[in-house]
Amino acid sequence: MPVPDAIKIKQLDLELNGGCNFKCRMCPQADGRDRDFLKKLPAAVLEKILDDAMQYGLDTVSLHGSGEPTLNSDMADAVAAIKARGLKCVSFTNGYKLDEKLSGRLIDAGIDVLRVSAIGAERQAYHRWMSMDVFDEVRDNVCRFAELAAGTKSEIHLYHLITDAERVEIEAAAYRRNWVDYTGAFAEIWMMHNWSGGYASPYARADLTDASAKRSCGRPFSELLQVRAGGLDGHHGGVVACCMVLGKDGTAILGHLDDQSIAEVVSGAPFEALRAAHRDGRFGDISYCKDCDQLYDFPDALVWSNIPGRAYGYSKIVGGLDHRAYG
């Protein structure tokens, strides 16, 4: 599928901070991240990227990437800058630093949805997977945010992963009992993924679906731009192919928005090489795509959700934004 004559970007995934305060066992952050990507996104670069993206039909900005956004003391300022442009603002967090003060600041800034990632349906499992024994603290932080947000347009959601493919229904039920029922929040439960082949998941999607039928994940053609806080050679705002390349960021850089425009990056040779490989099914030509389990069509990856409109293959951020193969 050729690059459209008119660039369209409905969703901007913008990483505020490259580091994290957790070392979750299913996340490449646990092994450490390249120093080039352990950076904070400067406010001036954030403003530049937002202003540039506005001309392409931007609808929503998600303050996530691979780092923990609540480590930025000015996270609420970033939310306010997004909302001042009339955009929807979403963010992902582990929820540990979500105290009353920060929750209030984010709600006052107008955040639309804050998603808390919590892997482990019970306390011991949470500690094992998330590296921190803060199961009760995070659940209570979710409850407090919901209470503070009552009567506002802000919502808090939960994001969970199944850790044992042999116990999907049991684990999903435990998530619903211990997280969803406890907090009253909207939630979604997914099967694990392999971080573009960089993580040996406890179970492989290739064993759960038709592994012979690879197809483009659709992301190189979607109306979404994934931007890291850091970048190569001292740069910030590195554009990468998708969120799944965590741990391989340096190999997946398509350009830098601190000194390039979105049009220059999207129309550049690296991005076109990625699109061409996906158009032709040459996934082996792209080092960070060749072993990625997002190349398998696996609708069962979405195990359960009570979020209205949530569906497999579509963006978790912008309703109707399709990431599946095009053509």
Short mmCIF file of C-alpha atoms in Angstrom, two decimals:
data_model
loop_
_atom_site.label_atom_id
_atom_site.label_comp_id
_atom_site.label_asym_id
_atom_site.label_seq_id
_atom_site.Cartn_x
_atom_site.Cartn_y
_atom_site.Cartn_z
CA MET A 1 0.00 0.00 0.00
CA PRO A 2 1.61 3.30 -1.08
CA VAL A 3 2.08 6.26 1.23
CA PRO A 4 -1.07 8.40 0.93
CA ASP A 5 -0.64 11.72 -0.86
CA ALA A 6 -2.01 13.43 2.23
CA ILE A 7 -0.38 12.25 5.44
CA LYS A 8 -2.93 11.33 8.09
CA ILE A 9 -2.10 10.91 11.76
CA LYS A 10 -5.02 10.29 14.08
CA GLN A 11 -2.99 8.90 16.97
CA LEU A 12 0.36 10.05 18.32
CA ASP A 13 2.07 7.77 20.85
CA LEU A 14 4.46 10.11 22.61
CA GLU A 15 6.87 8.86 25.24
CA LEU A 16 7.55 11.36 28.03
CA ASN A 17 10.22 9.38 29.81
CA GLY A 18 12.38 6.46 28.69
CA GLY A 19 13.11 4.99 32.10
CA CYS A 20 10.93 3.00 34.47
CA ASN A 21 10.73 2.41 38.21
CA PHE A 22 9.64 -1.23 37.75
CA LYS A 23 11.56 -4.19 36.33
CA CYS A 24 8.66 -6.32 35.14
CA ARG A 25 9.78 -9.78 34.03
CA MET A 26 7.75 -9.67 30.78
CA CYS A 27 9.16 -6.25 29.79
CA PRO A 28 12.53 -5.59 28.08
CA GLN A 29 13.04 -2.73 30.56
CA ALA A 30 13.92 -5.42 33.11
CA ASP A 31 17.22 -6.09 31.31
CA GLY A 32 17.99 -2.40 31.00
CA ARG A 33 17.44 -0.12 28.06
CA ASP A 34 19.99 1.54 25.79
CA ARG A 35 21.13 4.81 27.39
CA ASP A 36 20.14 6.68 24.22
CA PHE A 37 16.51 5.90 25.10
CA LEU A 38 16.61 6.51 28.85
CA LYS A 39 15.82 10.18 28.40
CA LYS A 40 13.12 12.66 29.22
CA LEU A 41 11.36 14.33 26.28
CA PRO A 42 12.13 18.07 26.46
CA ALA A 43 9.04 20.29 26.68
CA ALA A 44 10.14 22.24 23.60
CA VAL A 45 10.37 19.05 21.53
CA LEU A 46 6.96 17.94 22.78
CA GLU A 47 5.45 21.27 21.70
CA LYS A 48 7.16 21.06 18.30
CA ILE A 49 5.84 17.54 17.67
CA LEU A 50 2.30 18.44 18.75
CA ASP A 51 2.18 21.53 16.53
CA ASP A 52 3.53 19.56 13.57
CA ALA A 53 1.07 16.69 14.03
CA MET A 54 -1.96 18.98 14.28
CA GLN A 55 -1.96 19.57 10.52
CA TYR A 56 -2.47 15.86 9.82
CA GLY A 57 -5.83 15.40 11.52
CA LEU A 58 -4.53 14.45 14.95
CA ASP A 59 -7.27 13.24 17.27
CA THR A 60 -5.56 11.66 20.26
CA VAL A 61 -2.19 11.70 22.00
CA SER A 62 -1.19 8.76 24.17
CA LEU A 63 1.58 9.56 26.65
CA HIS A 64 3.24 6.20 26.60
CA GLY A 65 5.93 4.34 24.77
CA SER A 66 7.94 2.09 27.00
CA GLY A 67 8.91 4.31 29.89
CA GLU A 68 6.89 5.28 32.96
CA PRO A 69 5.30 8.74 32.40
CA THR A 70 4.59 9.41 36.09
CA LEU A 71 8.36 9.72 36.66
CA ASN A 72 8.07 13.10 34.90
CA SER A 73 7.21 15.82 37.40
CA ASP A 74 5.67 17.81 34.55
CA MET A 75 3.41 15.03 33.27
CA ALA A 76 0.31 17.11 34.09
CA ASP A 77 1.77 20.01 32.10
CA ALA A 78 2.12 17.73 29.08
CA VAL A 79 -1.52 16.68 29.48
CA ALA A 80 -2.55 20.34 29.68
CA ALA A 81 -0.58 21.16 26.51
CA ILE A 82 -2.40 18.38 24.67
CA LYS A 83 -5.83 19.37 25.94
CA ALA A 84 -5.17 23.03 25.07
CA ARG A 85 -5.03 21.92 21.44
CA GLY A 86 -8.46 20.30 21.67
CA LEU A 87 -7.10 16.76 21.60
CA LYS A 88 -7.97 13.64 23.56
CA CYS A 89 -5.23 12.61 26.00
CA VAL A 90 -4.58 9.06 27.19
CA SER A 91 -1.70 7.61 29.17
CA PHE A 92 -0.41 4.26 30.43
CA THR A 93 1.20 3.79 33.86
CA ASN A 94 2.05 1.10 36.38
CA GLY A 95 0.10 3.19 38.88
CA TYR A 96 2.62 3.06 41.72
CA LYS A 97 3.23 6.83 41.91
CA LEU A 98 -0.44 7.63 41.42
CA ASP A 99 -0.95 9.31 44.77
CA GLU A 100 -3.71 11.80 45.57
CA LYS A 101 -1.67 14.83 44.49
CA LEU A 102 -0.66 13.46 41.10
CA SER A 103 -4.13 12.05 40.46
CA GLY A 104 -5.66 15.45 41.19
CA ARG A 105 -3.21 17.24 38.91
CA LEU A 106 -3.88 14.85 36.02
CA ILE A 107 -7.64 15.15 36.44
CA ASP A 108 -7.42 18.95 36.69
CA ALA A 109 -5.32 18.99 33.50
CA GLY A 110 -8.13 17.11 31.76
CA ILE A 111 -6.68 13.66 31.08
CA ASP A 112 -9.33 11.56 29.35
CA VAL A 113 -8.18 8.03 30.15
CA LEU A 114 -5.40 6.77 32.41
CA ARG A 115 -4.64 3.08 31.88
CA VAL A 116 -2.95 1.11 34.65
CA SER A 117 -0.97 -1.95 33.55
CA ALA A 118 -1.12 -4.66 36.20
CA ILE A 119 0.10 -8.18 35.46
CA GLY A 120 -0.77 -10.80 38.05
CA ALA A 121 -4.29 -11.53 39.21
CA GLU A 122 -3.32 -12.16 42.83
CA ARG A 123 -0.78 -10.51 45.10
CA GLN A 124 1.96 -13.15 44.78
CA ALA A 125 1.61 -13.34 41.00
CA TYR A 126 1.67 -9.54 40.75
CA HIS A 127 4.88 -9.41 42.81
CA ARG A 128 6.47 -12.10 40.64
CA TRP A 129 5.60 -10.43 37.33
CA MET A 130 5.80 -6.74 38.20
CA SER A 131 8.88 -6.95 40.48
CA MET A 132 7.24 -4.86 43.21
CA ASP A 133 5.13 -6.08 46.15
CA VAL A 134 2.60 -3.26 45.82
CA PHE A 135 -0.54 -5.13 44.75
CA ASP A 136 -2.79 -3.52 47.36
CA GLU A 137 -1.24 -0.07 47.00
CA VAL A 138 -1.81 0.05 43.24
CA ARG A 139 -5.39 -1.23 43.53
CA ASP A 140 -6.11 1.45 46.11
CA ASN A 141 -4.50 4.10 43.90
CA VAL A 142 -6.90 3.07 41.12
CA CYS A 143 -9.86 3.35 43.49
CA ARG A 144 -8.78 6.78 44.72
CA PHE A 145 -8.29 8.11 41.18
CA ALA A 146 -11.79 6.89 40.30
CA GLU A 147 -13.22 8.64 43.34
CA LEU A 148 -11.42 11.91 42.54
CA ALA A 149 -12.50 11.68 38.89
CA ALA A 150 -16.18 11.16 39.69
CA GLY A 151 -18.22 13.85 37.96
CA THR A 152 -15.37 14.73 35.58
CA LYS A 153 -14.58 13.48 32.07
CA SER A 154 -11.51 11.56 33.28
CA GLU A 155 -11.57 7.76 33.52
CA ILE A 156 -9.20 5.13 34.82
CA HIS A 157 -8.88 1.77 33.05
CA LEU A 158 -7.00 -1.47 33.73
CA TYR A 159 -4.77 -3.48 31.37
CA HIS A 160 -3.95 -7.12 32.20
CA LEU A 161 -2.08 -10.00 30.54
CA ILE A 162 -2.68 -13.74 30.81
CA THR A 163 0.47 -15.40 32.18
CA ASP A 164 -0.53 -19.07 31.69
CA ALA A 165 -2.13 -20.21 28.43
CA GLU A 166 -3.38 -23.37 30.16
CA ARG A 167 -5.42 -21.36 32.69
CA VAL A 168 -6.92 -18.55 30.60
CA GLU A 169 -10.45 -18.72 31.97
CA ILE A 170 -9.32 -19.17 35.57
CA GLU A 171 -6.85 -16.31 35.37
CA ALA A 172 -9.31 -14.01 33.61
CA ALA A 173 -11.89 -14.71 36.31
CA ALA A 174 -9.34 -13.87 39.01
CA TYR A 175 -8.46 -10.59 37.29
CA ARG A 176 -12.12 -9.69 37.14
CA ARG A 177 -12.68 -10.57 40.79
CA ASN A 178 -9.53 -9.00 42.27
CA TRP A 179 -9.10 -5.99 40.00
CA VAL A 180 -12.25 -5.15 38.05
CA ASP A 181 -14.82 -5.87 40.76
CA TYR A 182 -12.57 -4.37 43.46
CA THR A 183 -11.99 -1.08 41.64
CA GLY A 184 -15.10 -0.83 39.47
CA ALA A 185 -12.87 0.20 36.55
CA PHE A 186 -13.14 -0.56 32.86
CA ALA A 187 -10.58 -3.21 31.93
CA GLU A 188 -9.12 -5.39 29.19
CA ILE A 189 -7.35 -8.74 29.41
CA TRP A 190 -4.98 -9.87 26.66
CA MET A 191 -2.72 -12.79 25.86
CA MET A 192 0.97 -11.95 26.07
CA HIS A 193 3.08 -10.84 23.11
CA ASN A 194 6.80 -11.33 22.47
CA TRP A 195 8.01 -7.72 22.10
CA SER A 196 8.92 -8.09 18.43
CA GLY A 197 10.72 -11.35 19.10
CA GLY A 198 12.81 -9.93 21.94
CA TYR A 199 11.00 -11.74 24.76
CA ALA A 200 10.59 -15.47 25.29
CA SER A 201 6.99 -15.48 26.44
CA PRO A 202 5.85 -18.36 28.70
CA TYR A 203 3.74 -19.43 25.73
CA ALA A 204 4.08 -18.68 22.02
CA ARG A 205 1.31 -17.26 19.87
CA ALA A 206 2.70 -19.35 17.00
CA ASP A 207 1.61 -22.43 18.96
CA LEU A 208 -1.89 -21.07 19.51
CA THR A 209 -2.76 -20.08 15.95
CA ASP A 210 -1.87 -20.76 12.30
CA ALA A 211 1.86 -19.98 12.32
CA SER A 212 2.16 -20.55 8.57
CA ALA A 213 -0.06 -17.60 7.69
CA LYS A 214 1.95 -14.50 8.46
CA ARG A 215 0.53 -11.19 7.28
CA SER A 216 1.37 -7.56 7.87
CA CYS A 217 0.31 -6.28 11.26
CA GLY A 218 -0.80 -3.13 9.43
CA ARG A 219 1.09 -0.72 11.66
CA PRO A 220 3.44 0.67 8.96
CA PHE A 221 0.35 1.85 7.06
CA SER A 222 -1.80 3.01 9.95
CA GLU A 223 -2.64 6.58 10.93
CA LEU A 224 -0.43 6.34 13.99
CA LEU A 225 3.04 7.66 14.79
CA GLN A 226 5.17 6.11 17.55
CA VAL A 227 7.69 8.51 19.08
CA ARG A 228 10.29 7.73 21.75
CA ALA A 229 11.55 10.29 24.25
CA GLY A 230 15.15 9.58 23.30
CA GLY A 231 16.94 8.80 20.07
CA LEU A 232 20.30 8.06 18.53
CA ASP A 233 23.41 10.28 18.66
CA GLY A 234 22.01 12.67 21.25
CA HIS A 235 18.67 13.16 19.52
CA HIS A 236 15.20 13.22 21.09
CA GLY A 237 11.87 12.27 19.56
CA GLY A 238 13.02 9.15 17.75
CA VAL A 239 10.28 7.73 15.51
CA VAL A 240 10.08 3.92 15.63
CA ALA A 241 8.02 1.41 13.70
CA CYS A 242 5.75 0.47 16.60
CA CYS A 243 5.57 0.08 20.37
CA MET A 244 6.73 -3.54 20.18
CA VAL A 245 10.38 -2.72 19.40
CA LEU A 246 11.25 -1.96 23.03
CA GLY A 247 14.75 -3.30 23.64
CA LYS A 248 15.50 -2.91 19.92
CA ASP A 249 14.77 0.82 19.66
CA GLY A 250 18.11 1.69 18.10
CA THR A 251 17.60 -0.73 15.19
CA ALA A 252 14.07 0.55 14.54
CA ILE A 253 14.68 4.32 14.30
CA LEU A 254 13.05 5.88 11.22
CA GLY A 255 13.98 9.49 11.97
CA HIS A 256 14.07 12.10 14.74
CA LEU A 257 11.46 14.78 15.31
CA ASP A 258 13.72 17.14 17.24
CA ASP A 259 15.28 18.25 13.95
CA GLN A 260 13.03 16.69 11.28
CA SER A 261 9.42 17.26 10.38
CA ILE A 262 6.85 14.48 10.48
CA ALA A 263 6.55 14.71 6.69
CA GLU A 264 10.31 14.20 6.29
CA VAL A 265 10.30 11.10 8.48
CA VAL A 266 7.12 9.51 7.13
CA SER A 267 8.25 10.07 3.54
CA GLY A 268 11.87 9.09 4.21
CA ALA A 269 13.77 6.08 2.89
CA PRO A 270 13.80 4.06 6.16
CA PHE A 271 10.01 4.32 6.55
CA GLU A 272 9.45 3.45 2.90
CA ALA A 273 11.73 0.39 3.21
CA LEU A 274 9.60 -0.79 6.14
CA ARG A 275 6.37 -0.29 4.22
CA ALA A 276 7.76 -2.02 1.13
CA ALA A 277 8.81 -5.07 3.15
CA HIS A 278 5.32 -5.33 4.64
CA ARG A 279 3.63 -4.82 1.27
CA ASP A 280 5.71 -7.63 -0.22
CA GLY A 281 5.59 -9.95 2.79
CA ARG A 282 9.38 -9.73 3.18
CA PHE A 283 9.24 -9.64 6.98
CA GLY A 284 12.60 -11.37 7.27
CA ASP A 285 14.23 -8.29 5.73
CA ILE A 286 13.36 -6.24 8.81
CA SER A 287 15.33 -7.35 11.86
CA TYR A 288 12.73 -6.17 14.36
CA CYS A 289 9.79 -7.64 12.40
CA LYS A 290 10.99 -11.10 11.39
CA ASP A 291 10.24 -12.82 14.72
CA CYS A 292 7.37 -10.61 15.89
CA ASP A 293 4.20 -12.45 16.89
CA GLN A 294 2.06 -9.52 15.75
CA LEU A 295 2.43 -10.99 12.25
CA TYR A 296 -0.05 -13.73 13.18
CA ASP A 297 -3.79 -13.15 12.99
CA PHE A 298 -4.88 -14.06 16.52
CA PRO A 299 -8.32 -12.67 17.50
CA ASP A 300 -8.24 -14.73 20.72
CA ALA A 301 -5.47 -12.38 21.91
CA LEU A 302 -8.25 -10.20 23.35
CA VAL A 303 -9.52 -12.45 26.12
CA TRP A 304 -12.05 -10.16 27.79
CA SER A 305 -13.01 -6.50 28.08
CA ASN A 306 -15.86 -4.39 29.41
CA ILE A 307 -14.66 -1.31 27.54
CA PRO A 308 -17.32 -0.26 25.00
CA GLY A 309 -16.13 -0.79 21.44
CA ARG A 310 -12.94 -2.66 22.32
CA ALA A 311 -12.07 -5.10 19.53
CA TYR A 312 -9.08 -7.11 18.36
CA GLY A 313 -7.02 -5.50 15.60
CA TYR A 314 -7.96 -1.93 16.41
CA SER A 315 -6.09 0.74 18.32
CA LYS A 316 -6.60 0.69 22.09
CA ILE A 317 -6.58 4.48 21.94
CA VAL A 318 -8.60 5.73 18.96
CA GLY A 319 -11.89 4.03 18.19
CA GLY A 320 -12.01 2.53 14.71
CA LEU A 321 -8.28 2.94 13.97
CA ASP A 322 -7.44 -0.38 12.31
CA HIS A 323 -3.93 -1.86 12.70
CA ARG A 324 -4.64 -5.03 10.76
CA ALA A 325 -3.17 -5.85 7.37
CA TYR A 326 -4.23 -3.57 4.55
CA GLY A 327 -5.08 -4.54 1.00
#
